Amino acid sequence: MEIFTLLGFGEKGWGVLILTGMALTLCVTLASLAIGAVIGAIIAAAKLSNRWWARALGTAYTTIFRGVPELLIIYLIYFGGSSAVTAIGQAMGIQGFLGMPSFLAGALAVGLISAAYQAEVYRGAYRAIPKGEIEAASSIGMPPMRCLRRIILPQILRFAIPGLNNVWQLSLKDSALISVTGLAELMRTTQVAAGSTRQYFMFYIVGGLLYLVLTSFSERVFNSAERRSNKSMPRGMGQV
Amino acid sequence: MDFPFLLSTMKALLAATPTTLGLFSLSIFFGGLLALLIVTMRVSNNIVARNFAKGYIFVFRGSPLLIQMFLVFYGLGQFGVIRHSFVWPALREPFVCAVLSLALCTGGYSAEIFRSGLRAVPPGEVEAARAAGMSGFLLLRRIIAPIAFRHALPAYSTEIVLMVKSTALASLVTVWEITGVAQRLISQTYRTMEVFMCAAALYLILNFLILQVLALIEHRLNRHDRRPAERKPSVLSAFFGSRA
Amino acid sequence: TPSQAKEWKNVTITLEGAYAPWNSTNPDGSLGGFEPELADYLCDHMKVECTLVASDWDSMITSLNAGKFDVVMDALSITPERQEVIAFSIPYANTHAAFAAPVESDYAKAVGTGDVVKMAPDYSGGKDQIAAMRKAFDGATIGIQAGTVYAKFIYDNFKDVATIREYKNGAERDLDLQTGRIDLGFDDTTNLLASFKTADEEMAITGPEIAGNVFGTGEGLGLRKEDTELKAMFDEAIKAAIADGTLEKLSMKWFGTDVSPE
Amino acid sequence: MSATPRLSVRNIRKSFGAHEVLRGISLDAHDGDVISVLGASGSGKSTFLRCINLLETADDGDIVVNGEEITMKTTSHGRSAASRKQLDRIRTNLGMVFQSFNLWSHMTILENIIEGPVHVQKRPRAECVAEAEALLEKVGIADRKDYYPAHLSGGQKQRAAIARSLAMKPKVILFDEPTSALDPELVGEVLRVMRDLAAEKMTMLVVTHEMGFARNVSNRVIFMREGQIDCDGTPQDMFGGKGSPYFQQFIRHMETENDAA
Amino acid sequence: MSATPRLSVRNIRKSFGAHEVLRGISLDAHDGDVISVLGASGSGKSTFLRCINLLETADDGDIVVNGEEITMKTTSHGRSAASRKQLDRIRTNLGMVFQSFNLWSHMTILENIIEGPVHVQKRPRAECVAEAEALLEKVGIADRKDYYPAHLSGGQKQRAAIARSLAMKPKVILFDEPTSALDPELVGEVLRVMRDLAAEKMTMLVVTHEMGFARNVSNRVIFMREGQIDCDGTPQDMFGGKGSPYFQQFIRHMETENDAA
Ligand SMILES: Nc1ncnc2c1ncn2[C@@H]1O[C@H](COP(=O)(O)OP(=O)(O)OP(=O)(O)O)[C@@H](O)[C@H]1O
Ligand SMILES: Nc1ncnc2c1ncn2[C@@H]1O[C@H](COP(=O)(O)OP(=O)(O)OP(=O)(O)O)[C@@H](O)[C@H]1O
Ligand SMILES: [Mg+2]
Ligand SMILES: [Mg+2]
């Protein structure tokens, strides 16, 4: 069958290229999620702070990084970053174009975007924590950082699980946009294969299925996290 | 800076803005309805409904919108059955297809967002409502939905803003909205950064306005968390005195 | 910015690698097609080491100007607007354009099918044929690739008689031509011929092929404006490829028709 | 006393995991009955009340309200009410005041109170508001009607919760420690309200730790121990020394406390 | 009694919006003092306790613990503690039992109790667990130690909350109605625990509606009315008829109730 030759690992098969693209997608997404978690937490804290300038900064960040199309942010980081690197290179006497590594630029760009989304998720989760429980922590003299780590974070994670799952899925799909940096991730590989063979439907369906494979792994992780966090919850709505 | 060029670019992009807004508002509306349906199935006790909802969310959230849209628009038309059925006159239209795939996709995302809102509803308050004889739609409408919506709003605003940007894909199916027009200009002029900057400014303004409205709603809905002191005294009470 | 006095020993050429038959990717990741083979010839002729790199269409020109590549070879039509941003070599191809329709449809085999008409940018030399086509295609829906030189031709001549729908790329337009959302496609013949193959020859060209410099001077290599030496080297090599028949040979091999510029 | 009891509970059983919290409880309550449910913490009193209006589904046993049995069904998913409609109708006549109040946090006190009458019973809003204000007046928090629950003191919340269930004018009310957050003065007020309700033939089941209430207001006292009814009788009998040894010991503490006074 | 009071509160004021809840309250408490705070619902008792450990920031007034004044600063944003460090240190010695328990819902009961000792006081975990188990035994919920708060009865939660603040071994504990959800038997237990603590020189401020407690356990009674201290004195004096007329009326209800018994 033609399909099996085209998708296989033989001479005429696209298997190797596509699986490599898939691995690259996974790596970029994981890296960007990690970057986004750190920055997102800081932004969420800023938005919840009672200092007006912190709130304003946080709001500006989330407005811009959520409001501007992802593609443009990737362009700015990649080309902006690259010209910075090139300028530094020239200052040190190295001629010509010095690219920012595609992987780094891509992960950073998607990470910055995902930070804005994660910040909103964390903020919503924070608001769901009963106030009294935080008061109980302050009343025993628990310092703010410890209260954050022991009382707030565990509960934020509990309420944030579904939202984080959403962000993960978003970043997975945003990672498809960084093909403009020349990174041959899953989406670009799919499109190249489709354009080269003119088998559009087949490769798009295969690409879609491979994204679903990635999702199904993550779904497992999120489901087990959710089940764990439900243990302490009174039997409530929206959980099965 | 080539101002005449920027100006003509901006003009072209502004002309495409109504298309973007139309795609956006219709897909948010239908996607929202769909999400309500899906989330109801997702939390129901009926195992068939629940698994259908799980599957739906899995597929539509897990695969790229680009691929979904491609398959809906170009894929469905490959089947003679569909081409000769009553849905074809609608599916034939690019705009309908674009709204359809945007709504299908946001339906999956929003359903999960709504579900996380449901998880935050204090069970005690639901019990109080049941004890008062509320159930089904009434319970949902009066108690669960208002509380869940408050909790889900931050995440839902994100989804809404995301939808504004997702409409950019509609040019794939020949609906020429802002991004599509921008890309067309780029392939005519190769002035990538300038055109993209104009488009970005436009999206930023749109999203800023939308986020502003959403923040206002959030502020209003969270009255119960604020102290009465923060409630602005009404002009009338200054004249007539307040009863408190 | 690269130095002016650069000795060109190594040249990086970028193409999309997904635009068969002009350029495409092989399953092993290498690049093939009309343009890669032509590039091999040109580089041999210039005695420089060439590296072919696949990259995304959207960022190609930005990357060129940022210095990431030296040459873009991706079926770029030479137009005045684009010349404001980059420099072009002399054309290495000048394709014809034509309408395509499903073989069974009412619009198939319109008058003039099989002819080649040469038109000037003001459409002189083909006014009669245009009039005939306007009559034949009255009320049709025509699909074109957005932002191409062909789009302008359709808008100028058929806006009042037909519905025009713009696609992001030709492949998608061809799919819609098959499902019947549109009646006609208008594009360069190399593109159409390639898609007829995938569509099991259920579509064919209808009406005359349009040639001449109505769509500009053809497809050329994109270069940075400051690399004038490189442009001169490529111009020279392209002239050689035309002169010794290499271009025609490659064109027949990949397109089944001769796209050599006049 | 009418022949058919207003509320009749037959052989209710309930386990949480391996832990059997209710081990077969039966009870009849007629119009105007005020039944105090006493028992140690953790003996299953709240669970018992919650089983009566099916907030928890008992593993076994029947609930009959106004002579109508709540029909149950058993699916693979567990036991549950067979008819949603029937359950809602019955619950409308079966008020509940929660131990933890459970006021709706997104509504003001007034909104909390008119919610049921307006949206469940579909009564005209203006009428409900007037009644709600009268009720709030009665429990002494009329000046707090536009506050949200988060801004009330414990006792104010408890009174709002009581007013909320009275507003539905149910035939039977289940009270779970309705005076726990109240000062003696207010306890007196609330007891007076409850006496009035009893006079109007309302049926009440009251979980309480106030022995004063059990003695003076109720006409029957039930003592729960380890998920069963250990003993029950009139307050006169029970407090007059006729209860089981366990009950004697349970109330002795109260007495020593008062003695010391 | 030592010369410097363990806890000294000077002229605390607090408003919510236009509503002035505390109108200047002062109080000194020495080692081993057990002070009952009585008052009608809404008179500001909980707010008073919350102001002492700065869960609410008083609009005016000072708090001095162990002779150390909590330094305050006033910014454009309002009044707040000047030093987070100082506040945390002082709070470690200032336990609180909340009216609504506020157990941490994501931790089991045992985890709730060892949280402070292990993570704030940095004591060895094994030691804390052993102590926590002993405390749970004392309040009678040792068998519930691995339950989450959502799965406990009201009285069990309240006892867990008491155990949680005792585990920190603070010098001063503020109790907000610590026995509201308990049956008389348990009230007796808890009072015994508190008497022992008083004997060990712990200082306690107890908001309560239990007159038995006020009479028998405390050595001082404070009666709050409309945000002020209406009268205070020893239980003997107060309940012996020396309180203000308002206080007399306040406790009369309790007496009529007991009389009727
Ligand atoms: N966050 C708040 N915002 C506005 N008003 C409040 C807030 N908290 C308390 N109040 C008001 O302050 C008053 C005192 O409340 P507080 O909780 O101190 O009373 P309390 O004496 O503890 O009463 P109870 O015995 O009922 O618990 C009440 O009238 C209440 O409505
Ligand atoms: N959801 C649950 N999961 C597991 N165990 C539970 C659950 N709810 C209650 N229990 C257990 O059932 C027992 C009875 O609880 P219940 O709330 O009925 O007690 P109660 O008699 O009302 O006590 P209190 O006077 O303290 O309120 C308790 O031991 C409690 O731990
Ligand atoms: Mg209980
Ligand atoms: Mg209080």
CSV table of N, CA, C and O in Angstrom, one decimal, chain B residues 45 50 122-136 138 141-143 146-147 150 221 223-228 231 243-244, chain D residues 50 53 55-56 77 84 88 91-92 94-96 98 101-107 115-116 119-120 122 133 145-148 150-151 164 168:
chain,number,residue,atom,x,y,z
B,45,ASN,N,-23.6,11.9,35.0
B,45,ASN,CA,-23.4,10.5,35.5
B,45,ASN,C,-23.5,9.5,34.4
B,45,ASN,O,-23.2,8.3,34.5
B,50,ARG,N,-20.5,11.0,29.1
B,50,ARG,CA,-19.3,11.5,29.7
B,50,ARG,C,-18.1,11.1,28.8
B,50,ARG,O,-17.2,12.0,28.6
B,122,PRO,N,-18.2,25.8,46.1
B,122,PRO,CA,-18.2,25.1,47.4
B,122,PRO,C,-19.4,24.1,47.5
B,122,PRO,O,-20.5,24.5,47.4
B,123,PRO,N,-19.1,22.9,47.8
B,123,PRO,CA,-20.2,21.9,47.8
B,123,PRO,C,-21.3,22.2,48.8
B,123,PRO,O,-22.5,22.0,48.6
B,124,GLY,N,-20.9,22.9,49.9
B,124,GLY,CA,-21.9,23.3,50.9
B,124,GLY,C,-23.0,24.1,50.3
B,124,GLY,O,-24.2,24.0,50.7
B,125,GLU,N,-22.6,25.1,49.5
B,125,GLU,CA,-23.6,26.0,48.9
B,125,GLU,C,-24.5,25.3,47.9
B,125,GLU,O,-25.7,25.6,47.8
B,126,VAL,N,-24.0,24.3,47.3
B,126,VAL,CA,-24.8,23.5,46.4
B,126,VAL,C,-25.8,22.7,47.2
B,126,VAL,O,-27.0,22.6,46.9
B,127,GLU,N,-25.3,22.1,48.3
B,127,GLU,CA,-26.2,21.4,49.2
B,127,GLU,C,-27.3,22.2,49.7
B,127,GLU,O,-28.5,21.8,49.8
B,128,ALA,N,-27.0,23.5,50.1
B,128,ALA,CA,-28.0,24.4,50.6
B,128,ALA,C,-29.1,24.6,49.5
B,128,ALA,O,-30.3,24.6,49.9
B,129,ALA,N,-28.7,24.7,48.3
B,129,ALA,CA,-29.7,24.9,47.2
B,129,ALA,C,-30.5,23.6,47.0
B,129,ALA,O,-31.7,23.7,46.9
B,130,ARG,N,-29.9,22.5,47.0
B,130,ARG,CA,-30.7,21.2,46.9
B,130,ARG,C,-31.7,21.1,48.0
B,130,ARG,O,-32.8,20.7,47.8
B,131,ALA,N,-31.2,21.4,49.2
B,131,ALA,CA,-32.1,21.3,50.4
B,131,ALA,C,-33.3,22.3,50.2
B,131,ALA,O,-34.4,22.0,50.8
B,132,ALA,N,-33.2,23.3,49.4
B,132,ALA,CA,-34.3,24.2,49.2
B,132,ALA,C,-35.1,23.8,48.1
B,132,ALA,O,-36.0,24.5,47.6
B,133,GLY,N,-34.8,22.6,47.5
B,133,GLY,CA,-35.7,22.1,46.5
B,133,GLY,C,-35.2,22.5,45.1
B,133,GLY,O,-35.9,22.3,44.1
B,134,MET,N,-34.0,23.0,45.0
B,134,MET,CA,-33.5,23.4,43.6
B,134,MET,C,-32.9,22.1,43.1
B,134,MET,O,-32.2,21.4,43.8
B,135,SER,N,-33.0,22.0,41.8
B,135,SER,CA,-32.2,21.0,41.1
B,135,SER,C,-32.2,21.3,39.6
B,135,SER,O,-32.8,22.2,39.2
B,136,GLY,N,-31.4,20.5,38.9
B,136,GLY,CA,-31.4,20.6,37.5
B,136,GLY,C,-31.0,22.0,37.0
B,136,GLY,O,-30.1,22.6,37.6
B,138,LEU,N,-32.5,24.9,37.3
B,138,LEU,CA,-32.7,26.0,38.2
B,138,LEU,C,-31.4,26.1,39.1
B,138,LEU,O,-30.9,27.2,39.3
B,141,ARG,N,-28.6,27.5,37.1
B,141,ARG,CA,-28.8,28.8,36.7
B,141,ARG,C,-28.6,29.8,37.9
B,141,ARG,O,-27.9,30.8,37.7
B,142,ARG,N,-29.1,29.4,39.0
B,142,ARG,CA,-29.1,30.4,40.1
B,142,ARG,C,-27.9,30.3,41.0
B,142,ARG,O,-27.5,31.3,41.6
B,143,ILE,N,-27.4,29.1,41.2
B,143,ILE,CA,-26.3,28.9,42.1
B,143,ILE,C,-25.0,28.5,41.5
B,143,ILE,O,-24.0,29.2,41.6
B,146,PRO,N,-23.5,30.9,38.4
B,146,PRO,CA,-22.9,32.2,38.8
B,146,PRO,C,-21.6,32.1,39.6
B,146,PRO,O,-20.7,32.8,39.3
B,147,ILE,N,-21.5,31.1,40.4
B,147,ILE,CA,-20.3,30.9,41.2
B,147,ILE,C,-19.2,30.4,40.3
B,147,ILE,O,-18.1,30.9,40.3
B,150,ARG,N,-17.8,32.9,37.9
B,150,ARG,CA,-16.9,33.9,38.6
B,150,ARG,C,-15.5,33.3,38.6
B,150,ARG,O,-14.5,33.9,38.4
B,221,LEU,N,-18.5,41.2,39.3
B,221,LEU,CA,-19.0,40.0,39.8
B,221,LEU,C,-18.3,39.6,41.2
B,221,LEU,O,-18.8,38.8,41.9
B,223,ARG,N,-18.0,41.5,43.7
B,223,ARG,CA,-18.5,42.4,44.8
B,223,ARG,C,-18.4,41.7,46.2
B,223,ARG,O,-18.1,42.3,47.2
B,224,HIS,N,-18.9,40.4,46.2
B,224,HIS,CA,-19.0,39.8,47.5
B,224,HIS,C,-17.7,39.5,48.2
B,224,HIS,O,-17.7,39.2,49.4
B,225,ASP,N,-16.6,39.7,47.5
B,225,ASP,CA,-15.3,39.5,48.1
B,225,ASP,C,-14.8,40.8,48.7
B,225,ASP,O,-13.8,40.8,49.5
B,226,ARG,N,-15.4,41.9,48.3
B,226,ARG,CA,-14.8,43.2,48.7
B,226,ARG,C,-15.6,43.7,49.9
B,226,ARG,O,-16.7,43.2,50.2
B,227,ARG,N,-15.1,44.6,50.6
B,227,ARG,CA,-15.8,45.1,51.7
B,227,ARG,C,-16.8,46.1,51.3
B,227,ARG,O,-16.6,46.8,50.3
B,228,PRO,N,-17.9,46.2,52.1
B,228,PRO,CA,-18.9,47.2,51.7
B,228,PRO,C,-18.3,48.6,51.6
B,228,PRO,O,-18.8,49.4,50.8
B,231,ARG,N,-17.6,49.8,48.2
B,231,ARG,CA,-18.7,50.1,47.3
B,231,ARG,C,-18.8,51.6,47.2
B,231,ARG,O,-18.9,52.3,48.2
B,243,ARG,N,-29.4,54.4,54.5
B,243,ARG,CA,-30.1,53.7,55.6
B,243,ARG,C,-29.2,52.9,56.5
B,243,ARG,O,-29.6,52.5,57.6
B,244,ALA,N,-28.0,52.6,56.0
B,244,ALA,CA,-27.1,51.7,56.8
B,244,ALA,C,-26.6,52.4,58.1
B,244,ALA,O,-26.5,53.6,58.2
D,50,ARG,N,-28.7,14.7,57.0
D,50,ARG,CA,-28.4,14.8,55.6
D,50,ARG,C,-29.0,13.7,54.8
D,50,ARG,O,-29.3,13.8,53.6
D,53,ASN,N,-33.0,14.4,53.9
D,53,ASN,CA,-33.3,15.0,52.6
D,53,ASN,C,-32.4,14.7,51.5
D,53,ASN,O,-32.3,15.4,50.5
D,55,LEU,N,-29.3,14.5,50.9
D,55,LEU,CA,-28.0,15.1,50.5
D,55,LEU,C,-26.9,14.1,50.6
D,55,LEU,O,-25.9,14.1,49.8
D,56,GLU,N,-27.1,13.1,51.5
D,56,GLU,CA,-26.3,11.9,51.4
D,56,GLU,C,-27.4,10.8,51.0
D,56,GLU,O,-28.5,10.8,51.6
D,77,HIS,N,-24.3,2.8,39.3
D,77,HIS,CA,-23.6,4.0,39.8
D,77,HIS,C,-23.9,4.2,41.3
D,77,HIS,O,-23.3,5.1,42.0
D,84,ARG,N,-36.3,12.8,40.1
D,84,ARG,CA,-35.8,14.1,40.4
D,84,ARG,C,-36.9,15.0,40.8
D,84,ARG,O,-36.9,15.8,41.8
D,88,ASP,N,-37.4,17.0,44.4
D,88,ASP,CA,-37.4,18.4,44.5
D,88,ASP,C,-38.7,18.9,45.2
D,88,ASP,O,-38.6,19.8,46.0
D,91,ARG,N,-38.4,18.1,48.8
D,91,ARG,CA,-37.4,19.0,49.5
D,91,ARG,C,-37.9,20.4,49.8
D,91,ARG,O,-37.5,21.0,50.7
D,92,THR,N,-38.8,20.8,48.9
D,92,THR,CA,-39.3,22.2,49.1
D,92,THR,C,-40.1,22.2,50.4
D,92,THR,O,-40.2,23.3,51.0
D,94,LEU,N,-39.2,20.5,53.0
D,94,LEU,CA,-38.3,19.9,54.0
D,94,LEU,C,-37.1,20.9,54.1
D,94,LEU,O,-36.1,20.8,53.4
D,95,GLY,N,-37.3,21.9,55.0
D,95,GLY,CA,-36.2,22.9,55.2
D,95,GLY,C,-35.0,22.3,55.9
D,95,GLY,O,-35.1,21.3,56.5
D,96,MET,N,-33.8,23.0,55.7
D,96,MET,CA,-32.6,22.5,56.4
D,96,MET,C,-31.8,23.7,56.8
D,96,MET,O,-31.5,24.6,56.0
D,98,PHE,N,-28.0,24.4,58.0
D,98,PHE,CA,-26.8,23.6,58.1
D,98,PHE,C,-25.9,24.0,59.2
D,98,PHE,O,-25.9,25.2,59.7
D,101,PHE,N,-23.8,26.6,57.9
D,101,PHE,CA,-24.5,27.7,57.3
D,101,PHE,C,-24.7,27.6,55.8
D,101,PHE,O,-25.8,27.6,55.3
D,102,ASN,N,-23.6,27.5,55.1
D,102,ASN,CA,-23.7,27.3,53.6
D,102,ASN,C,-24.5,28.4,52.9
D,102,ASN,O,-25.3,28.2,52.0
D,103,LEU,N,-24.3,29.6,53.4
D,103,LEU,CA,-25.0,30.7,52.6
D,103,LEU,C,-24.3,30.9,51.3
D,103,LEU,O,-23.2,30.5,51.1
D,104,TRP,N,-25.1,31.4,50.3
D,104,TRP,CA,-24.5,31.5,49.0
D,104,TRP,C,-23.7,32.8,49.0
D,104,TRP,O,-24.2,33.9,49.1
D,105,SER,N,-22.4,32.6,48.7
D,105,SER,CA,-21.5,33.7,48.9
D,105,SER,C,-21.6,34.8,47.9
D,105,SER,O,-21.1,35.9,48.1
D,106,HIS,N,-22.2,34.5,46.8
D,106,HIS,CA,-22.3,35.6,45.7
D,106,HIS,C,-23.6,36.4,45.8
D,106,HIS,O,-23.9,37.2,45.0
D,107,MET,N,-24.4,36.1,46.8
D,107,MET,CA,-25.6,36.9,47.0
D,107,MET,C,-25.6,37.6,48.3
D,107,MET,O,-25.1,37.1,49.3
D,115,GLU,N,-34.2,33.9,47.5
D,115,GLU,CA,-33.9,33.0,46.4
D,115,GLU,C,-34.9,31.8,46.2
D,115,GLU,O,-35.4,31.6,45.1
D,116,GLY,N,-35.1,31.1,47.3
D,116,GLY,CA,-36.0,29.9,47.2
D,116,GLY,C,-37.4,30.3,46.9
D,116,GLY,O,-38.0,29.8,45.9
D,119,HIS,N,-37.5,31.8,43.2
D,119,HIS,CA,-37.0,31.0,42.1
D,119,HIS,C,-37.5,29.5,42.1
D,119,HIS,O,-37.5,28.9,41.1
D,120,VAL,N,-37.7,29.0,43.3
D,120,VAL,CA,-38.2,27.7,43.4
D,120,VAL,C,-39.7,27.6,43.5
D,120,VAL,O,-40.4,27.0,42.8
D,122,LYS,N,-41.7,30.2,43.0
D,122,LYS,CA,-42.2,31.1,41.9
D,122,LYS,C,-43.3,32.1,42.5
D,122,LYS,O,-44.3,32.3,41.9
D,133,GLU,N,-37.9,40.6,54.8
D,133,GLU,CA,-37.5,41.7,55.7
D,133,GLU,C,-38.1,41.5,57.1
D,133,GLU,O,-37.5,41.8,58.1
D,145,LYS,N,-29.1,43.4,55.7
D,145,LYS,CA,-29.7,42.7,54.6
D,145,LYS,C,-29.0,42.9,53.3
D,145,LYS,O,-29.0,42.0,52.5
D,146,ASP,N,-28.2,44.0,53.1
D,146,ASP,CA,-27.5,44.1,51.9
D,146,ASP,C,-26.0,43.7,52.0
D,146,ASP,O,-25.2,44.0,51.1
D,147,TYR,N,-25.7,43.1,53.1
D,147,TYR,CA,-24.3,42.6,53.2
D,147,TYR,C,-24.1,41.3,52.5
D,147,TYR,O,-25.1,40.5,52.4
D,148,TYR,N,-22.9,41.0,52.1
D,148,TYR,CA,-22.6,39.6,51.6
D,148,TYR,C,-22.2,38.8,52.8
D,148,TYR,O,-21.7,39.3,53.8
D,150,ALA,N,-19.7,37.0,53.5
D,150,ALA,CA,-18.3,37.1,54.0
D,150,ALA,C,-18.2,38.3,55.0
D,150,ALA,O,-17.2,38.3,55.7
D,151,HIS,N,-19.1,39.2,55.0
D,151,HIS,CA,-18.9,40.4,55.9
D,151,HIS,C,-19.8,40.3,57.1
D,151,HIS,O,-20.0,41.3,57.8
D,164,ARG,N,-33.3,32.0,56.1
D,164,ARG,CA,-33.4,31.5,54.7
D,164,ARG,C,-34.3,30.2,54.7
D,164,ARG,O,-35.1,30.1,53.8
D,168,MET,N,-39.0,29.6,53.2
D,168,MET,CA,-39.6,28.7,52.3
D,168,MET,C,-40.9,28.1,52.9
D,168,MET,O,-41.6,27.4,52.2
